Amino acid sequence: MKTYVVLGGGGVFGVHTAAYLLEHANAKKVISVGRNPEKAEPFSLNVGKGDPRYQYHQIHLVHEQDRPFELFDREQPEVVVSYAAQGEGAGSWKQP
């Protein structure tokens, strides 16, 4: 049994990855990290709701760089999956 951290956990890939890990990986813990608050059911699919193995943390990886490292130190994950990226291409037009 492993502890997984999913960066970009609030996005569609992160949500589906967390669901898969909870259902199929015999995970000890699945920790999703997203820059926004956890979204409503149509977006989050209520993944992990009521499952004590699941956590969601709102952490902005660029502006709160110490927080993910504190989380890693505390939880000691064996696997980190990263989907963390800027999802809005238009933002790069003004600040490439």
Short mmCIF file of C-alpha atoms in Angstrom, two decimals, residues 11 48 66 73:
data_model
loop_
_atom_site.label_atom_id
_atom_site.label_comp_id
_atom_site.label_asym_id
_atom_site.label_seq_id
_atom_site.Cartn_x
_atom_site.Cartn_y
_atom_site.Cartn_z
CA GLY A 11 -8.27 19.38 -12.81
CA GLY A 48 -12.88 10.65 -2.13
CA ASP A 66 7.14 25.87 1.06
CA ASP A 73 7.88 15.79 4.55
#
